[in-house]
mmCIF file of C-alpha atoms in Angstrom:
data_model
loop_
_atom_site.group_PDB
_atom_site.id
_atom_site.type_symbol
_atom_site.label_atom_id
_atom_site.label_comp_id
_atom_site.label_asym_id
_atom_site.label_seq_id
_atom_site.Cartn_x
_atom_site.Cartn_y
_atom_site.Cartn_z
ATOM 1 C CA UNK A 279 0.000 0.000 0.000
ATOM 2 C CA UNK A 280 1.432 3.390 -0.971
ATOM 3 C CA UNK A 281 1.711 6.147 1.621
ATOM 4 C CA UNK A 282 -0.413 9.277 1.294
ATOM 5 C CA UNK A 283 2.373 11.296 -0.361
ATOM 6 C CA UNK A 284 2.795 8.593 -3.012
ATOM 7 C CA UNK A 285 -0.962 8.613 -3.598
ATOM 8 C CA UNK A 286 -0.866 12.401 -4.071
ATOM 9 C CA UNK A 287 2.024 12.099 -6.532
ATOM 10 C CA UNK A 288 0.288 9.309 -8.461
ATOM 11 C CA UNK A 289 -2.908 11.336 -8.568
ATOM 12 C CA UNK A 290 -1.059 14.347 -9.996
ATOM 13 C CA UNK A 291 0.957 12.229 -12.447
ATOM 14 C CA UNK A 292 -2.114 10.557 -13.924
ATOM 15 C CA UNK A 293 -4.309 13.647 -13.784
ATOM 16 C CA UNK A 294 -7.077 12.089 -11.686
ATOM 17 C CA UNK A 295 -8.467 12.708 -8.237
ATOM 18 C CA UNK A 296 -7.304 10.702 -5.228
ATOM 19 C CA UNK A 297 -10.810 9.241 -4.926
ATOM 20 C CA UNK A 298 -10.640 7.965 -8.490
ATOM 21 C CA UNK A 299 -7.171 6.564 -7.851
ATOM 22 C CA UNK A 300 -8.346 4.624 -4.788
ATOM 23 C CA UNK A 301 -11.547 3.406 -6.417
ATOM 24 C CA UNK A 302 -11.553 -0.212 -7.604
ATOM 25 C CA UNK A 303 -12.176 1.072 -11.127
ATOM 26 C CA UNK A 304 -9.108 3.306 -11.018
ATOM 27 C CA UNK A 305 -6.897 0.823 -12.841
ATOM 28 C CA UNK A 306 -9.309 0.660 -15.770
ATOM 29 C CA UNK A 307 -9.683 4.449 -15.705
ATOM 30 C CA UNK A 308 -5.907 4.862 -15.885
ATOM 31 C CA UNK A 309 -5.671 2.403 -18.785
ATOM 32 C CA UNK A 310 -8.480 4.216 -20.605
ATOM 33 C CA UNK A 311 -6.806 7.590 -20.025
ATOM 34 C CA UNK A 312 -3.551 6.227 -21.458
ATOM 35 C CA UNK A 313 -5.409 4.803 -24.485
ATOM 36 C CA UNK A 314 -7.119 8.170 -25.008
ATOM 37 C CA UNK A 315 -3.779 9.980 -24.881
ATOM 38 C CA UNK A 316 -2.252 7.522 -27.342
ATOM 39 C CA UNK A 317 -5.234 7.942 -29.695
ATOM 40 C CA UNK A 318 -4.889 11.727 -29.691
ATOM 41 C CA UNK A 319 -1.133 11.483 -30.312
ATOM 42 C CA UNK A 320 -1.667 9.006 -33.155
ATOM 43 C CA UNK A 321 -4.314 11.302 -34.607
ATOM 44 C CA UNK A 322 -1.894 14.239 -34.577
ATOM 45 C CA UNK A 323 0.875 12.134 -36.108
ATOM 46 C CA UNK A 324 -1.385 10.716 -38.815
ATOM 47 C CA UNK A 325 -2.539 14.243 -39.671
ATOM 48 C CA UNK A 326 1.035 15.346 -40.203
ATOM 49 C CA UNK A 327 1.860 12.287 -42.315
ATOM 50 C CA UNK A 328 -1.291 12.621 -44.404
ATOM 51 C CA UNK A 329 -0.797 16.324 -45.049
ATOM 52 C CA UNK A 330 2.877 15.823 -45.926
ATOM 53 C CA UNK A 331 1.986 13.046 -48.390
ATOM 54 C CA UNK A 332 -0.838 15.132 -49.856
ATOM 55 C CA UNK A 333 1.473 18.105 -50.453
ATOM 56 C CA UNK A 334 4.256 15.891 -51.779
ATOM 57 C CA UNK A 335 1.703 14.267 -54.089
ATOM 58 C CA UNK A 336 0.763 17.648 -55.525
ATOM 59 C CA UNK A 337 4.400 18.373 -56.288
ATOM 60 C CA UNK A 338 5.023 14.901 -57.742
ATOM 61 C CA UNK A 339 1.923 15.157 -59.941
ATOM 62 C CA UNK A 340 2.891 18.591 -61.224
ATOM 63 C CA UNK A 341 6.477 17.592 -61.938
ATOM 64 C CA UNK A 342 5.522 14.314 -63.590
ATOM 65 C CA UNK A 343 3.045 16.020 -65.936
ATOM 66 C CA UNK A 344 5.634 18.682 -66.699
ATOM 67 C CA UNK A 345 8.589 16.412 -67.468
ATOM 68 C CA UNK A 346 7.131 13.004 -68.414
ATOM 69 C CA UNK A 347 4.801 11.794 -71.113
ATOM 70 C CA UNK A 348 1.105 11.842 -70.248
ATOM 71 C CA UNK A 349 0.787 8.041 -69.925
ATOM 72 C CA UNK A 350 3.616 7.771 -67.396
ATOM 73 C CA UNK A 351 2.446 10.889 -65.577
ATOM 74 C CA UNK A 352 -1.077 9.457 -65.412
ATOM 75 C CA UNK A 353 0.236 6.210 -63.909
ATOM 76 C CA UNK A 354 2.213 8.158 -61.311
ATOM 77 C CA UNK A 355 -0.881 10.211 -60.490
ATOM 78 C CA UNK A 356 -2.886 7.010 -59.925
ATOM 79 C CA UNK A 357 -0.215 5.634 -57.568
ATOM 80 C CA UNK A 358 -0.138 8.926 -55.658
ATOM 81 C CA UNK A 359 -3.937 8.933 -55.399
ATOM 82 C CA UNK A 360 -3.971 5.350 -54.096
ATOM 83 C CA UNK A 361 -1.337 6.244 -51.492
ATOM 84 C CA UNK A 362 -3.348 9.288 -50.430
ATOM 85 C CA UNK A 363 -6.498 7.199 -50.088
ATOM 86 C CA UNK A 364 -4.716 4.469 -48.091
ATOM 87 C CA UNK A 365 -3.421 7.096 -45.674
ATOM 88 C CA UNK A 366 -6.726 8.948 -45.553
ATOM 89 C CA UNK A 367 -8.574 6.010 -44.003
ATOM 90 C CA UNK A 368 -6.514 5.771 -40.757
ATOM 91 C CA UNK A 369 -6.281 9.570 -40.634
ATOM 92 C CA UNK A 370 -10.071 9.849 -40.782
ATOM 93 C CA UNK A 371 -10.699 7.040 -38.254
ATOM 94 C CA UNK A 372 -8.135 8.370 -35.754
ATOM 95 C CA UNK A 373 -9.417 11.914 -36.208
ATOM 96 C CA UNK A 374 -12.974 10.778 -35.507
ATOM 97 C CA UNK A 375 -11.877 8.899 -32.362
ATOM 98 C CA UNK A 376 -9.756 11.815 -31.148
ATOM 99 C CA UNK A 377 -12.670 14.189 -31.692
ATOM 100 C CA UNK A 378 -14.934 11.947 -29.621
ATOM 101 C CA UNK A 379 -12.336 11.846 -26.830
ATOM 102 C CA UNK A 380 -11.965 15.643 -26.899
ATOM 103 C CA UNK A 381 -15.746 16.064 -26.656
ATOM 104 C CA UNK A 382 -16.067 13.492 -23.879
ATOM 105 C CA UNK A 383 -13.275 15.083 -21.840
ATOM 106 C CA UNK A 384 -14.256 18.685 -22.685
ATOM 107 C CA UNK A 385 -10.969 19.412 -24.447
ATOM 108 C CA UNK A 386 -11.640 22.530 -26.486
ATOM 109 C CA UNK A 387 -8.333 23.926 -27.762
ATOM 110 C CA UNK A 388 -4.592 23.331 -28.106
ATOM 111 C CA UNK A 389 -3.896 24.329 -24.493
ATOM 112 C CA UNK A 390 -6.466 21.832 -23.201
ATOM 113 C CA UNK A 391 -5.125 19.138 -25.538
ATOM 114 C CA UNK A 392 -1.536 19.636 -24.425
ATOM 115 C CA UNK A 393 -2.584 19.742 -20.761
ATOM 116 C CA UNK A 394 -4.405 16.421 -21.191
ATOM 117 C CA UNK A 395 -1.462 14.851 -23.017
ATOM 118 C CA UNK A 396 0.914 16.063 -20.309
ATOM 119 C CA UNK A 397 -1.346 14.741 -17.542
ATOM 120 C CA UNK A 398 -2.531 18.011 -15.990
ATOM 121 C CA UNK A 399 -5.902 17.936 -14.260
ATOM 122 C CA UNK A 400 -8.568 20.326 -15.600
ATOM 123 C CA UNK A 401 -8.236 23.678 -13.890
ATOM 124 C CA UNK A 402 -4.722 23.047 -12.586
ATOM 125 C CA UNK A 403 -1.967 25.610 -12.918
ATOM 126 C CA UNK A 404 -0.105 25.160 -16.172
ATOM 127 C CA UNK A 405 3.569 25.968 -16.789
ATOM 128 C CA UNK A 406 4.342 29.568 -17.635
ATOM 129 C CA UNK A 407 6.781 28.772 -20.435
ATOM 130 C CA UNK A 408 6.846 30.300 -23.907
ATOM 131 C CA UNK A 409 5.064 27.269 -25.334
ATOM 132 C CA UNK A 410 2.165 27.415 -22.879
ATOM 133 C CA UNK A 411 1.797 31.207 -22.740
ATOM 134 C CA UNK A 412 2.542 32.294 -26.316
ATOM 135 C CA UNK A 413 2.294 29.425 -28.806
ATOM 136 C CA UNK A 414 -0.527 27.140 -27.682
ATOM 137 C CA UNK A 415 -3.164 29.878 -27.120
ATOM 138 C CA UNK A 416 -2.612 31.026 -30.720
ATOM 139 C CA UNK A 417 -2.169 27.581 -32.256
ATOM 140 C CA UNK A 418 -4.925 27.934 -34.881
ATOM 141 C CA UNK A 419 -3.392 31.166 -36.198
ATOM 142 C CA UNK A 420 0.088 29.616 -36.219
ATOM 143 C CA UNK A 421 -1.169 26.611 -38.197
ATOM 144 C CA UNK A 422 -3.008 28.862 -40.659
ATOM 145 C CA UNK A 423 0.052 31.057 -41.275
ATOM 146 C CA UNK A 424 2.318 28.010 -41.585
ATOM 147 C CA UNK A 425 0.044 26.399 -44.176
ATOM 148 C CA UNK A 426 -0.238 29.656 -46.101
ATOM 149 C CA UNK A 427 3.568 29.853 -46.284
ATOM 150 C CA UNK A 428 3.868 26.178 -47.291
ATOM 151 C CA UNK A 429 1.268 26.555 -50.022
ATOM 152 C CA UNK A 430 2.967 29.663 -51.400
ATOM 153 C CA UNK A 431 6.351 27.906 -51.345
ATOM 154 C CA UNK A 432 4.887 24.925 -53.216
ATOM 155 C CA UNK A 433 2.535 26.583 -55.658
ATOM 156 C CA UNK A 434 4.594 29.659 -56.595
ATOM 157 C CA UNK A 435 7.372 27.593 -58.238
ATOM 158 C CA UNK A 436 4.810 25.266 -59.837
ATOM 159 C CA UNK A 437 2.900 28.242 -61.197
ATOM 160 C CA UNK A 438 6.122 29.840 -62.441
ATOM 161 C CA UNK A 439 7.101 26.549 -64.070
ATOM 162 C CA UNK A 440 3.715 26.321 -65.804
ATOM 163 C CA UNK A 441 3.935 29.895 -67.052
ATOM 164 C CA UNK A 442 7.535 29.414 -68.242
#
């Protein structure tokens, strides 16, 4: 049996109340919390992979149609489309599961998501680092600006190549 200080530390580490930790269902709750965290992380990772492949596919398609004959370029486009579809399925499923977890746990934004992934209890004091104070509260704007820059960096050369 752990002492009371160990129980407090375990409670804080897993982001649950002491009552929930001592309850007979606490072990299942902890396993479910860990599965939920893993699902959200996998959802984020699959989003990055899918978006990277989608952007790379755009570039590959454009370059293949520019420098290869139409039959070969068409075959490459089909392979790229199949790859995109194969990656879209897990991305969609994980995104749906992660969305359900966020709704169930009342996770509304990037700060809440990071707090859950880090094991902070709702309403607890969060670190006052640059990440927590400056980046996470503005995460949607940062993502939008990043994607705008990426799209310009990809499509400007492709457009220039098409015009040239």
